[in-house]
Short mmCIF file of C-alpha atoms in Angstrom, two decimals:
data_model
loop_
_atom_site.label_atom_id
_atom_site.label_comp_id
_atom_site.label_asym_id
_atom_site.label_seq_id
_atom_site.Cartn_x
_atom_site.Cartn_y
_atom_site.Cartn_z
CA UNK T 1 69.58 7.13 -50.22
CA UNK T 2 70.80 8.73 -53.54
CA UNK T 3 74.54 10.08 -53.63
CA UNK T 4 74.50 13.93 -53.20
CA UNK T 5 74.81 15.76 -56.69
CA UNK T 6 77.87 17.88 -55.52
CA UNK T 7 80.72 16.57 -53.46
CA UNK T 8 80.38 17.29 -49.90
CA UNK T 9 82.30 20.15 -48.18
CA UNK T 10 85.05 18.81 -45.76
CA UNK T 11 85.13 20.37 -42.38
CA UNK T 12 88.93 21.83 -42.23
CA UNK T 13 90.63 25.01 -41.89
CA UNK T 14 90.69 27.72 -44.19
CA UNK T 15 93.34 28.14 -46.90
CA UNK T 16 93.29 24.53 -47.91
CA UNK T 17 92.44 22.83 -51.13
CA UNK T 18 91.10 19.42 -50.90
CA UNK T 19 90.66 16.70 -53.48
CA UNK T 20 88.62 13.95 -53.27
CA UNK T 21 86.97 11.17 -55.48
CA UNK T 22 83.51 9.58 -55.52
CA UNK T 23 85.00 6.21 -56.01
CA UNK T 24 87.45 6.15 -52.88
CA UNK T 25 85.28 8.22 -50.23
CA UNK T 26 82.41 6.15 -49.22
CA UNK T 27 80.14 9.26 -48.32
CA UNK T 28 80.53 10.43 -51.85
CA UNK T 29 80.59 7.40 -53.99
CA UNK T 30 78.07 7.69 -56.92
CA UNK T 31 75.80 4.43 -57.69
CA UNK T 32 77.77 4.13 -60.98
CA UNK T 33 81.01 4.07 -59.38
CA UNK T 34 82.40 7.02 -61.39
CA UNK T 35 85.92 7.83 -60.75
CA UNK T 36 85.98 11.61 -61.25
CA UNK T 37 88.04 13.98 -59.39
CA UNK T 38 86.72 17.11 -57.83
CA UNK T 39 88.34 20.11 -56.58
CA UNK T 40 86.95 22.25 -53.77
CA UNK T 41 89.08 25.53 -53.23
CA UNK T 42 88.20 26.96 -49.96
CA UNK T 43 88.31 30.95 -49.74
CA UNK T 44 90.89 32.02 -46.99
CA UNK T 45 90.00 33.83 -44.16
CA UNK T 46 93.25 34.74 -43.02
CA UNK T 47 96.41 34.96 -44.48
CA UNK T 48 97.61 31.47 -44.49
CA UNK T 49 99.98 29.48 -47.16
CA UNK T 50 97.74 27.16 -49.24
CA UNK T 51 97.91 23.48 -48.72
CA UNK T 52 97.21 20.39 -50.89
CA UNK T 53 96.03 17.57 -49.80
CA UNK T 54 95.22 14.16 -51.64
CA UNK T 55 92.35 12.03 -50.26
CA UNK T 56 92.01 8.28 -50.72
CA UNK T 57 90.22 5.44 -48.99
CA UNK T 58 92.88 5.66 -45.99
CA UNK T 59 92.31 9.53 -45.61
CA UNK T 60 88.64 9.55 -45.73
CA UNK T 61 87.61 9.63 -42.05
CA UNK T 62 83.86 9.76 -40.88
CA UNK T 63 82.60 11.57 -38.04
CA UNK T 64 79.44 10.60 -36.18
CA UNK T 65 77.14 12.42 -38.64
CA UNK T 66 78.69 10.19 -41.42
CA UNK T 67 80.18 12.92 -43.37
CA UNK T 68 83.71 12.64 -44.27
CA UNK T 69 86.36 14.80 -42.16
CA UNK T 70 89.71 15.69 -43.56
CA UNK T 71 92.70 13.75 -41.79
CA UNK T 72 94.83 16.09 -39.93
CA UNK T 73 98.02 14.01 -40.43
CA UNK T 74 98.02 14.24 -44.45
CA UNK T 75 99.49 17.02 -46.88
CA UNK T 76 102.51 18.99 -46.98
CA UNK T 77 102.69 22.76 -47.66
CA UNK T 78 102.41 23.51 -51.32
CA UNK T 79 104.71 26.34 -51.08
CA UNK T 80 107.80 24.36 -49.90
CA UNK T 81 111.03 24.03 -51.94
CA UNK T 82 112.34 26.32 -54.57
CA UNK T 83 114.13 26.75 -58.00
CA UNK T 84 115.70 23.40 -59.27
CA UNK T 85 114.64 21.29 -56.39
CA UNK T 86 110.95 22.24 -56.47
CA UNK T 87 111.23 21.81 -60.41
CA UNK T 88 112.35 18.37 -60.02
CA UNK T 89 109.93 17.69 -57.14
CA UNK T 90 106.93 18.96 -59.24
CA UNK T 91 108.07 16.95 -62.13
CA UNK T 92 108.09 13.60 -60.37
CA UNK T 93 104.82 14.53 -57.92
CA UNK T 94 103.84 11.72 -55.95
CA UNK T 95 100.60 10.20 -57.23
CA UNK T 96 101.36 11.23 -60.91
CA UNK T 97 102.32 8.74 -63.47
CA UNK T 98 106.11 10.26 -63.63
CA UNK T 99 106.38 10.10 -59.86
CA UNK T 100 105.01 6.72 -59.74
CA UNK T 101 107.32 5.54 -62.37
CA UNK T 102 110.39 6.75 -60.69
CA UNK T 103 109.17 5.29 -57.45
CA UNK T 104 108.85 1.75 -59.25
CA UNK T 105 112.28 2.23 -60.80
CA UNK T 106 113.76 2.80 -57.49
CA UNK T 107 112.52 -0.59 -56.47
CA UNK T 108 114.07 -2.21 -59.68
CA UNK T 109 117.52 -0.93 -60.02
CA UNK T 110 119.79 -2.60 -57.61
CA UNK T 111 121.43 -6.10 -57.65
CA UNK T 112 121.34 -6.49 -61.09
CA UNK T 113 123.48 -3.57 -61.91
CA UNK T 114 126.39 -5.43 -60.28
CA UNK T 115 125.36 -9.03 -61.20
CA UNK T 116 124.02 -9.02 -64.80
CA UNK T 117 127.47 -8.82 -66.40
CA UNK T 118 128.25 -12.22 -64.68
CA UNK T 119 124.98 -13.20 -66.41
CA UNK T 120 125.98 -12.11 -70.14
CA UNK T 121 129.30 -13.94 -69.40
CA UNK T 122 127.42 -17.50 -68.54
CA UNK T 123 124.74 -17.09 -70.97
CA UNK T 124 125.93 -14.94 -73.74
CA UNK T 125 125.01 -11.18 -74.38
CA UNK T 126 121.80 -12.12 -76.43
CA UNK T 127 120.91 -14.97 -73.75
CA UNK T 128 121.30 -12.62 -70.68
CA UNK T 129 119.09 -10.01 -72.62
CA UNK T 130 116.32 -12.67 -73.04
CA UNK T 131 116.39 -13.73 -69.68
CA UNK T 132 116.07 -10.05 -68.53
CA UNK T 133 113.03 -9.56 -70.79
CA UNK T 134 111.57 -12.83 -69.83
CA UNK T 135 112.13 -12.14 -66.15
CA UNK T 136 110.41 -8.82 -66.60
CA UNK T 137 107.53 -9.79 -68.25
CA UNK T 138 106.66 -12.29 -65.46
CA UNK T 139 107.19 -9.73 -63.19
CA UNK T 140 104.98 -7.27 -64.69
CA UNK T 141 102.40 -9.88 -65.32
CA UNK T 142 102.20 -11.08 -61.50
CA UNK T 143 102.28 -7.50 -60.15
CA UNK T 144 99.16 -6.53 -62.27
CA UNK T 145 97.65 -9.75 -60.77
CA UNK T 146 98.29 -7.89 -57.32
CA UNK T 147 96.68 -4.74 -58.51
CA UNK T 148 93.45 -6.53 -59.25
CA UNK T 149 93.52 -8.29 -55.86
CA UNK T 150 94.02 -4.49 -54.48
CA UNK T 151 91.18 -3.18 -56.49
CA UNK T 152 88.83 -6.11 -55.28
CA UNK T 153 90.02 -6.27 -51.55
CA UNK T 154 90.56 -2.54 -50.99
CA UNK T 155 93.81 -2.98 -49.28
CA UNK T 156 97.63 -2.86 -50.21
CA UNK T 157 99.09 -5.42 -48.04
CA UNK T 158 99.69 -9.05 -48.59
CA UNK T 159 98.33 -9.92 -44.94
CA UNK T 160 95.11 -8.42 -45.85
CA UNK T 161 95.03 -10.48 -49.09
CA UNK T 162 95.66 -13.75 -47.39
CA UNK T 163 93.34 -12.99 -44.62
CA UNK T 164 90.39 -12.29 -47.59
CA UNK T 165 91.46 -15.44 -49.48
CA UNK T 166 92.32 -18.09 -46.61
CA UNK T 167 92.02 -16.77 -43.19
CA UNK T 168 94.53 -16.35 -40.24
CA UNK T 169 96.67 -19.46 -41.01
CA UNK T 170 97.38 -17.92 -44.49
CA UNK T 171 98.12 -14.66 -42.73
CA UNK T 172 100.58 -16.26 -40.27
CA UNK T 173 102.22 -17.86 -43.47
CA UNK T 174 102.35 -14.75 -45.48
CA UNK T 175 103.65 -12.50 -42.62
CA UNK T 176 106.59 -14.62 -41.94
CA UNK T 177 107.43 -15.01 -45.55
CA UNK T 178 107.42 -11.41 -45.88
CA UNK T 179 109.53 -10.86 -42.95
CA UNK T 180 112.18 -13.33 -43.97
CA UNK T 181 112.30 -11.89 -47.38
CA UNK T 182 112.92 -8.46 -45.95
CA UNK T 183 115.81 -10.11 -43.48
CA UNK T 184 117.05 -12.00 -46.79
CA UNK T 185 117.95 -8.34 -48.33
CA UNK T 186 119.54 -7.48 -45.29
CA UNK T 187 121.69 -10.49 -45.03
CA UNK T 188 122.37 -9.59 -48.77
CA UNK T 189 123.47 -6.27 -47.76
CA UNK T 190 125.85 -7.31 -45.22
CA UNK T 191 127.52 -10.09 -47.33
CA UNK T 192 127.97 -7.27 -50.12
CA UNK T 193 129.69 -5.09 -47.59
CA UNK T 194 131.98 -7.52 -45.85
CA UNK T 195 133.17 -8.28 -49.41
CA UNK T 196 133.57 -4.83 -50.56
CA UNK T 197 135.04 -2.86 -48.08
CA UNK T 198 138.15 -4.86 -48.07
CA UNK T 199 138.34 -4.59 -51.68
CA UNK T 200 137.92 -0.72 -51.55
CA UNK T 201 140.68 -0.47 -48.83
CA UNK T 202 142.94 -2.42 -51.02
CA UNK T 203 142.39 -0.29 -54.04
CA UNK T 204 143.02 2.80 -51.87
CA UNK T 205 145.89 1.76 -49.71
CA UNK T 206 146.97 -1.80 -50.80
CA UNK T 207 146.45 -5.10 -48.94
CA UNK T 208 150.21 -5.33 -48.09
CA UNK T 209 149.84 -2.02 -45.89
CA UNK T 210 146.79 -3.21 -44.06
CA UNK T 211 146.63 -5.30 -40.66
CA UNK T 212 145.41 -8.71 -41.30
CA UNK T 213 142.43 -8.30 -39.35
CA UNK T 214 140.72 -5.66 -41.54
CA UNK T 215 141.95 -7.28 -44.84
CA UNK T 216 140.34 -9.76 -47.36
CA UNK T 217 140.57 -12.81 -45.00
CA UNK T 218 137.33 -15.05 -44.90
CA UNK T 219 137.69 -15.53 -41.55
CA UNK T 220 139.22 -12.18 -40.30
CA UNK T 221 138.68 -9.36 -42.54
CA UNK T 222 134.89 -9.95 -43.56
CA UNK T 223 134.02 -11.23 -39.96
CA UNK T 224 135.35 -7.96 -38.94
CA UNK T 225 133.57 -5.78 -41.29
CA UNK T 226 130.32 -7.71 -41.04
CA UNK T 227 130.57 -7.26 -37.19
CA UNK T 228 131.37 -3.59 -37.55
CA UNK T 229 128.48 -2.84 -39.80
CA UNK T 230 125.79 -5.07 -38.27
CA UNK T 231 126.44 -3.77 -34.64
CA UNK T 232 127.44 -0.34 -35.08
CA UNK T 233 125.70 1.04 -38.21
CA UNK T 234 122.57 -1.38 -38.76
CA UNK T 235 121.70 -1.79 -35.20
CA UNK T 236 121.33 2.04 -34.43
CA UNK T 237 119.78 2.94 -37.58
CA UNK T 238 117.42 0.21 -37.17
CA UNK T 239 115.82 1.02 -33.54
CA UNK T 240 113.64 3.92 -34.53
CA UNK T 241 110.08 2.93 -35.69
CA UNK T 242 109.91 5.15 -38.56
CA UNK T 243 112.06 5.53 -41.63
CA UNK T 244 112.77 9.17 -41.75
CA UNK T 245 115.53 8.74 -44.60
CA UNK T 246 113.69 6.17 -47.01
CA UNK T 247 113.32 8.86 -49.96
CA UNK T 248 116.62 9.98 -49.65
CA UNK T 249 118.35 6.60 -49.50
CA UNK T 250 116.01 5.41 -52.28
CA UNK T 251 116.85 8.35 -54.88
CA UNK T 252 120.58 8.18 -53.86
CA UNK T 253 120.95 4.39 -54.48
CA UNK T 254 119.22 4.98 -57.87
CA UNK T 255 121.69 7.60 -58.82
CA UNK T 256 124.65 5.56 -57.65
CA UNK T 257 123.20 2.62 -59.76
CA UNK T 258 122.90 5.12 -62.81
CA UNK T 259 126.29 6.44 -62.34
CA UNK T 260 127.91 2.97 -61.98
CA UNK T 261 126.13 2.00 -65.47
CA UNK T 262 127.58 4.93 -67.33
CA UNK T 263 131.11 4.38 -65.94
CA UNK T 264 130.91 0.49 -67.02
CA UNK T 265 129.49 1.55 -70.31
CA UNK T 266 132.03 4.44 -71.11
CA UNK T 267 134.87 2.09 -69.94
CA UNK T 268 134.35 -0.22 -72.94
CA UNK T 269 135.33 2.74 -75.05
CA UNK T 270 138.32 3.64 -73.13
CA UNK T 271 141.18 2.51 -75.17
CA UNK T 272 143.45 2.06 -71.81
CA UNK T 273 140.72 -0.64 -70.63
CA UNK T 274 139.74 -2.02 -73.75
CA UNK T 275 142.66 -1.60 -76.71
CA UNK T 276 140.44 -3.15 -79.46
CA UNK T 277 136.77 -3.02 -79.30
CA UNK T 278 136.04 -5.06 -82.59
CA UNK T 279 138.11 -7.72 -81.15
CA UNK T 280 136.29 -7.89 -78.07
CA UNK T 281 132.79 -7.82 -80.05
CA UNK T 282 134.03 -10.40 -82.03
CA UNK T 283 135.44 -12.82 -79.43
CA UNK T 284 132.17 -12.58 -77.34
CA UNK T 285 129.68 -15.15 -76.75
CA UNK T 286 126.09 -14.12 -77.62
CA UNK T 287 124.16 -17.20 -76.95
CA UNK T 288 125.20 -20.01 -74.99
CA UNK T 289 122.06 -22.82 -74.56
CA UNK T 290 122.37 -24.77 -70.96
CA UNK T 291 119.74 -25.50 -68.82
CA UNK T 292 122.11 -25.35 -65.92
CA UNK T 293 123.42 -21.86 -67.07
CA UNK T 294 119.54 -20.79 -67.11
CA UNK T 295 118.78 -22.35 -63.73
CA UNK T 296 121.97 -20.46 -62.49
CA UNK T 297 120.66 -17.05 -64.14
CA UNK T 298 116.91 -17.14 -63.07
CA UNK T 299 117.50 -16.49 -59.28
CA UNK T 300 119.69 -13.35 -60.01
CA UNK T 301 116.71 -12.00 -62.43
CA UNK T 302 114.15 -12.92 -59.96
CA UNK T 303 116.14 -11.12 -57.00
CA UNK T 304 116.68 -8.02 -59.31
CA UNK T 305 113.07 -7.62 -60.37
CA UNK T 306 111.53 -8.21 -57.11
CA UNK T 307 109.12 -5.24 -56.92
CA UNK T 308 105.93 -6.79 -56.58
CA UNK T 309 105.32 -6.14 -52.99
CA UNK T 310 105.92 -2.48 -53.57
CA UNK T 311 103.20 -2.21 -56.47
CA UNK T 312 99.95 -2.28 -54.53
CA UNK T 313 101.49 0.74 -52.39
CA UNK T 314 102.46 2.43 -55.26
CA UNK T 315 98.78 1.86 -56.71
CA UNK T 316 97.20 3.39 -53.71
CA UNK T 317 99.37 6.46 -54.10
CA UNK T 318 98.03 7.31 -57.48
CA UNK T 319 95.49 10.34 -57.52
CA UNK T 320 93.41 8.71 -60.10
CA UNK T 321 93.35 4.70 -59.63
CA UNK T 322 92.75 2.81 -62.53
CA UNK T 323 94.00 -0.45 -63.87
CA UNK T 324 95.29 1.15 -66.98
CA UNK T 325 96.92 3.82 -65.26
CA UNK T 326 98.95 1.59 -63.20
CA UNK T 327 99.82 -0.67 -66.34
CA UNK T 328 101.27 2.35 -67.85
CA UNK T 329 103.30 3.03 -64.81
CA UNK T 330 104.60 -0.71 -64.73
CA UNK T 331 105.03 -0.63 -68.37
CA UNK T 332 107.30 2.38 -68.11
CA UNK T 333 109.22 1.56 -65.06
CA UNK T 334 110.14 -2.04 -66.24
CA UNK T 335 110.91 -0.97 -69.71
CA UNK T 336 113.66 1.53 -68.17
CA UNK T 337 114.88 -1.09 -65.83
CA UNK T 338 115.31 -3.58 -68.81
CA UNK T 339 117.22 -1.13 -70.80
CA UNK T 340 119.41 -0.08 -68.13
CA UNK T 341 119.93 -3.89 -67.42
CA UNK T 342 120.80 -5.11 -70.87
CA UNK T 343 123.21 -1.97 -71.23
CA UNK T 344 125.10 -2.67 -67.92
CA UNK T 345 125.29 -6.59 -68.67
CA UNK T 346 126.18 -6.18 -72.21
CA UNK T 347 129.15 -3.48 -71.78
CA UNK T 348 130.00 -5.04 -68.33
CA UNK T 349 130.91 -8.13 -70.16
CA UNK T 350 132.33 -6.83 -73.56
CA UNK T 351 134.79 -4.61 -71.27
CA UNK T 352 136.13 -7.92 -69.99
CA UNK T 353 136.44 -10.43 -73.03
CA UNK T 354 139.97 -11.28 -73.74
CA UNK T 355 141.12 -10.55 -70.13
CA UNK T 356 141.05 -14.13 -68.64
CA UNK T 357 142.24 -12.88 -65.28
CA UNK T 358 139.22 -10.40 -64.92
CA UNK T 359 136.69 -12.93 -66.12
CA UNK T 360 137.85 -15.33 -63.81
CA UNK T 361 137.35 -12.65 -61.06
CA UNK T 362 133.94 -12.15 -62.16
CA UNK T 363 132.97 -15.82 -62.71
CA UNK T 364 134.04 -16.47 -58.91
CA UNK T 365 132.52 -13.33 -57.25
CA UNK T 366 129.57 -12.85 -59.74
CA UNK T 367 129.96 -9.02 -58.74
CA UNK T 368 131.61 -6.64 -61.32
CA UNK T 369 132.57 -4.22 -58.40
CA UNK T 370 135.24 -6.55 -57.29
CA UNK T 371 136.89 -6.65 -60.95
CA UNK T 372 140.28 -4.53 -60.47
CA UNK T 373 139.52 -1.93 -63.10
CA UNK T 374 142.13 0.85 -63.22
CA UNK T 375 139.62 3.68 -63.48
CA UNK T 376 139.08 6.40 -61.02
CA UNK T 377 135.47 6.89 -62.13
CA UNK T 378 134.60 3.19 -61.40
CA UNK T 379 136.55 3.55 -57.81
CA UNK T 380 134.04 6.70 -57.06
CA UNK T 381 130.93 4.45 -58.06
CA UNK T 382 132.04 1.85 -55.68
CA UNK T 383 132.48 3.88 -52.78
CA UNK T 384 129.12 5.74 -53.60
CA UNK T 385 127.26 2.48 -53.52
CA UNK T 386 128.90 1.35 -50.33
CA UNK T 387 127.57 4.55 -48.67
CA UNK T 388 124.13 3.91 -50.13
CA UNK T 389 124.13 0.51 -48.73
CA UNK T 390 124.96 1.77 -45.33
CA UNK T 391 121.66 3.48 -44.97
CA UNK T 392 119.60 1.30 -47.14
CA UNK T 393 119.42 -1.95 -44.95
CA UNK T 394 117.38 -0.37 -42.29
CA UNK T 395 114.81 0.37 -44.96
CA UNK T 396 114.12 -3.43 -44.79
CA UNK T 397 115.21 -4.07 -41.30
CA UNK T 398 112.53 -1.81 -39.97
CA UNK T 399 109.29 -3.07 -41.83
CA UNK T 400 110.49 -6.60 -40.98
CA UNK T 401 110.48 -5.65 -37.41
CA UNK T 402 106.80 -3.88 -38.08
CA UNK T 403 105.59 -7.20 -39.81
CA UNK T 404 106.98 -9.10 -36.53
CA UNK T 405 105.10 -6.69 -34.20
CA UNK T 406 101.77 -7.47 -36.35
CA UNK T 407 102.28 -11.45 -36.03
CA UNK T 408 103.31 -11.25 -32.45
CA UNK T 409 101.48 -8.46 -31.09
CA UNK T 410 98.22 -8.45 -33.28
CA UNK T 411 96.10 -6.50 -30.83
CA UNK T 412 98.91 -3.96 -29.28
CA UNK T 413 102.47 -2.38 -30.10
CA UNK T 414 105.78 -3.15 -28.77
CA UNK T 415 107.03 -1.32 -25.75
CA UNK T 416 110.48 0.57 -26.29
CA UNK T 417 112.16 -2.24 -24.39
CA UNK T 418 110.31 -4.99 -26.57
CA UNK T 419 111.38 -2.78 -29.76
CA UNK T 420 115.14 -2.66 -28.62
CA UNK T 421 115.49 -6.32 -28.26
CA UNK T 422 113.50 -7.26 -31.14
CA UNK T 423 115.85 -4.94 -33.11
CA UNK T 424 118.81 -6.77 -31.55
CA UNK T 425 117.52 -10.12 -32.37
CA UNK T 426 116.86 -9.30 -35.78
CA UNK T 427 120.44 -7.82 -36.35
CA UNK T 428 122.14 -10.98 -34.79
CA UNK T 429 120.14 -13.42 -36.71
CA UNK T 430 120.91 -11.35 -39.94
CA UNK T 431 124.84 -11.39 -38.83
CA UNK T 432 125.00 -15.07 -38.13
CA UNK T 433 123.33 -15.67 -41.82
CA UNK T 434 125.72 -13.17 -43.37
CA UNK T 435 128.85 -14.65 -41.89
CA UNK T 436 128.00 -18.15 -43.20
CA UNK T 437 127.28 -16.80 -46.70
CA UNK T 438 130.54 -16.30 -48.70
CA UNK T 439 129.71 -14.08 -51.42
CA UNK T 440 126.76 -12.07 -52.82
CA UNK T 441 126.20 -14.43 -55.70
CA UNK T 442 125.49 -17.16 -53.00
CA UNK T 443 123.17 -14.73 -51.02
CA UNK T 444 121.21 -13.95 -54.13
CA UNK T 445 120.74 -17.51 -55.50
CA UNK T 446 119.76 -18.57 -51.94
CA UNK T 447 116.88 -16.20 -52.03
CA UNK T 448 116.23 -15.82 -55.52
CA UNK T 449 115.02 -19.47 -55.53
CA UNK T 450 113.30 -19.67 -52.20
CA UNK T 451 111.58 -16.62 -50.65
CA UNK T 452 111.54 -14.52 -53.33
CA UNK T 453 109.64 -16.59 -55.87
CA UNK T 454 107.14 -17.27 -53.16
CA UNK T 455 106.56 -13.66 -52.43
CA UNK T 456 106.91 -12.40 -55.97
CA UNK T 457 105.27 -15.02 -58.09
CA UNK T 458 103.43 -17.85 -56.34
CA UNK T 459 101.33 -15.89 -53.62
CA UNK T 460 100.18 -13.18 -56.45
CA UNK T 461 98.77 -15.96 -58.56
CA UNK T 462 97.11 -17.88 -55.60
CA UNK T 463 95.52 -14.61 -54.35
CA UNK T 464 94.28 -13.50 -57.76
CA UNK T 465 92.84 -16.98 -58.83
CA UNK T 466 91.04 -17.16 -55.20
CA UNK T 467 89.66 -13.52 -55.48
CA UNK T 468 88.47 -13.01 -59.12
CA UNK T 469 85.25 -15.18 -59.80
CA UNK T 470 85.76 -14.95 -63.67
CA UNK T 471 89.32 -15.24 -64.98
CA UNK T 472 89.91 -14.78 -68.67
CA UNK T 473 91.23 -17.90 -70.29
CA UNK T 474 94.47 -16.39 -71.38
CA UNK T 475 95.09 -15.08 -67.81
CA UNK T 476 94.50 -18.11 -66.32
CA UNK T 477 96.82 -20.03 -68.44
CA UNK T 478 99.33 -17.43 -67.92
CA UNK T 479 98.85 -17.90 -64.01
CA UNK T 480 99.18 -21.82 -63.88
CA UNK T 481 102.50 -21.36 -66.55
CA UNK T 482 103.97 -19.05 -63.53
CA UNK T 483 103.18 -21.25 -61.09
CA UNK T 484 104.76 -24.63 -62.85
CA UNK T 485 107.69 -22.54 -64.46
CA UNK T 486 108.61 -20.84 -61.29
CA UNK T 487 108.40 -23.76 -58.85
CA UNK T 488 110.34 -26.05 -61.32
CA UNK T 489 113.07 -23.50 -61.81
CA UNK T 490 113.32 -22.64 -58.32
CA UNK T 491 113.77 -26.20 -57.19
CA UNK T 492 116.07 -26.94 -60.07
CA UNK T 493 118.30 -23.67 -59.31
CA UNK T 494 118.48 -24.53 -55.50
CA UNK T 495 119.56 -28.29 -56.31
CA UNK T 496 122.30 -27.07 -58.95
CA UNK T 497 123.46 -24.54 -56.22
CA UNK T 498 123.99 -27.21 -53.80
CA UNK T 499 125.55 -29.52 -56.10
CA UNK T 500 128.17 -26.60 -56.92
CA UNK T 501 128.73 -26.12 -53.30
CA UNK T 502 129.38 -29.59 -52.46
CA UNK T 503 131.53 -30.48 -55.28
#
């Protein structure tokens, strides 16, 4: 039967503006698969506020007659918000290029803000910039492979890609890999906080005035703060099944990262911190060629640009889905991330050149936040990041719990009791791992050369080569290069890390 000439009317309440696409709703899909957007404005029969709903494949529900019916749980009042908040919300509207780009930036900005000055110190300013650009290009390439898979399979989940390509066994492998990757981020958060909170207390009060059990001791203060955060903050926030503060924590974290980048950049121009800028620029290292240093640096780059799992989800939220539009989103978001990361790596390192004491701290901790800068704005940035991370870890632990549920209870959902004990088990596991990892640099290296390369690079390539029947020669060559390069670098990085720790 031929497709109707006009888009079908949705049965819904009056006073709604409905948007649908032939390409996404099966009942209105044309033979030529045209991706045209239609607007249907229904006259309001009563004085109700207008609403706007975006319909994609997940929201087009069919009743017994085969016609699509509006989903009742999608859409928000169009009149909500006013003034500046409304203007910002409209500017970064979900489903548009700007809004999707901002979402991608929230996934990009993170650990690189505090660790990339360490990369510049180890590899030189130009070397760090080249590594950041190279890592961003690889992430862009593999991320767009996932978009091709999402187009072909019609899903935004890794597990669905695995089921389509290889069946149930690959679903289990992919599912557990996702769980461990998410928990790796939670572990990194705990490690980060157990080191940073004593440092903040030292800045505010001085270690000599603090009791020993909350100070900076590896087996006292750090364990105390890891325990307090895990069981009195992370555990209660991880018990709910939904992440109600996801949007707030993501935006807050982005602004804290931006504030930190601005602080680090401006401190280089502060004469009290850097008395002679020209001398610092002249004494800085710009390119250090060493395979060991590259192998040490790449896990940090991989960990920082780990946005591939977010890309199919961002793609499904686009109002008009197309490969070229998503490519534009990824290009914009990645470019902004690269510029910000190169900025913080360059000025973070330049601000320490000539100060061997501070450089040794950065070399040991791999974290610029633990460098004792005598600057109030920098201290505020540290405190802001701590509060952002307080509520950011559940953003990873709750999806990890949901992924466990899909694996362990494929045909049902967890009861409240099962959910409670699952949450406790996740928190205890993350706590035990975090206590055994000394610093954030170690955590990033461990996960950046094991689980993250698998989820971010290897699986996207494997899925794409399995899904696509006809792959262009240049893209096939790129896929094999990513597989070989990432595997070799990950193994080399892990061996180098073990040698350092066992030496």
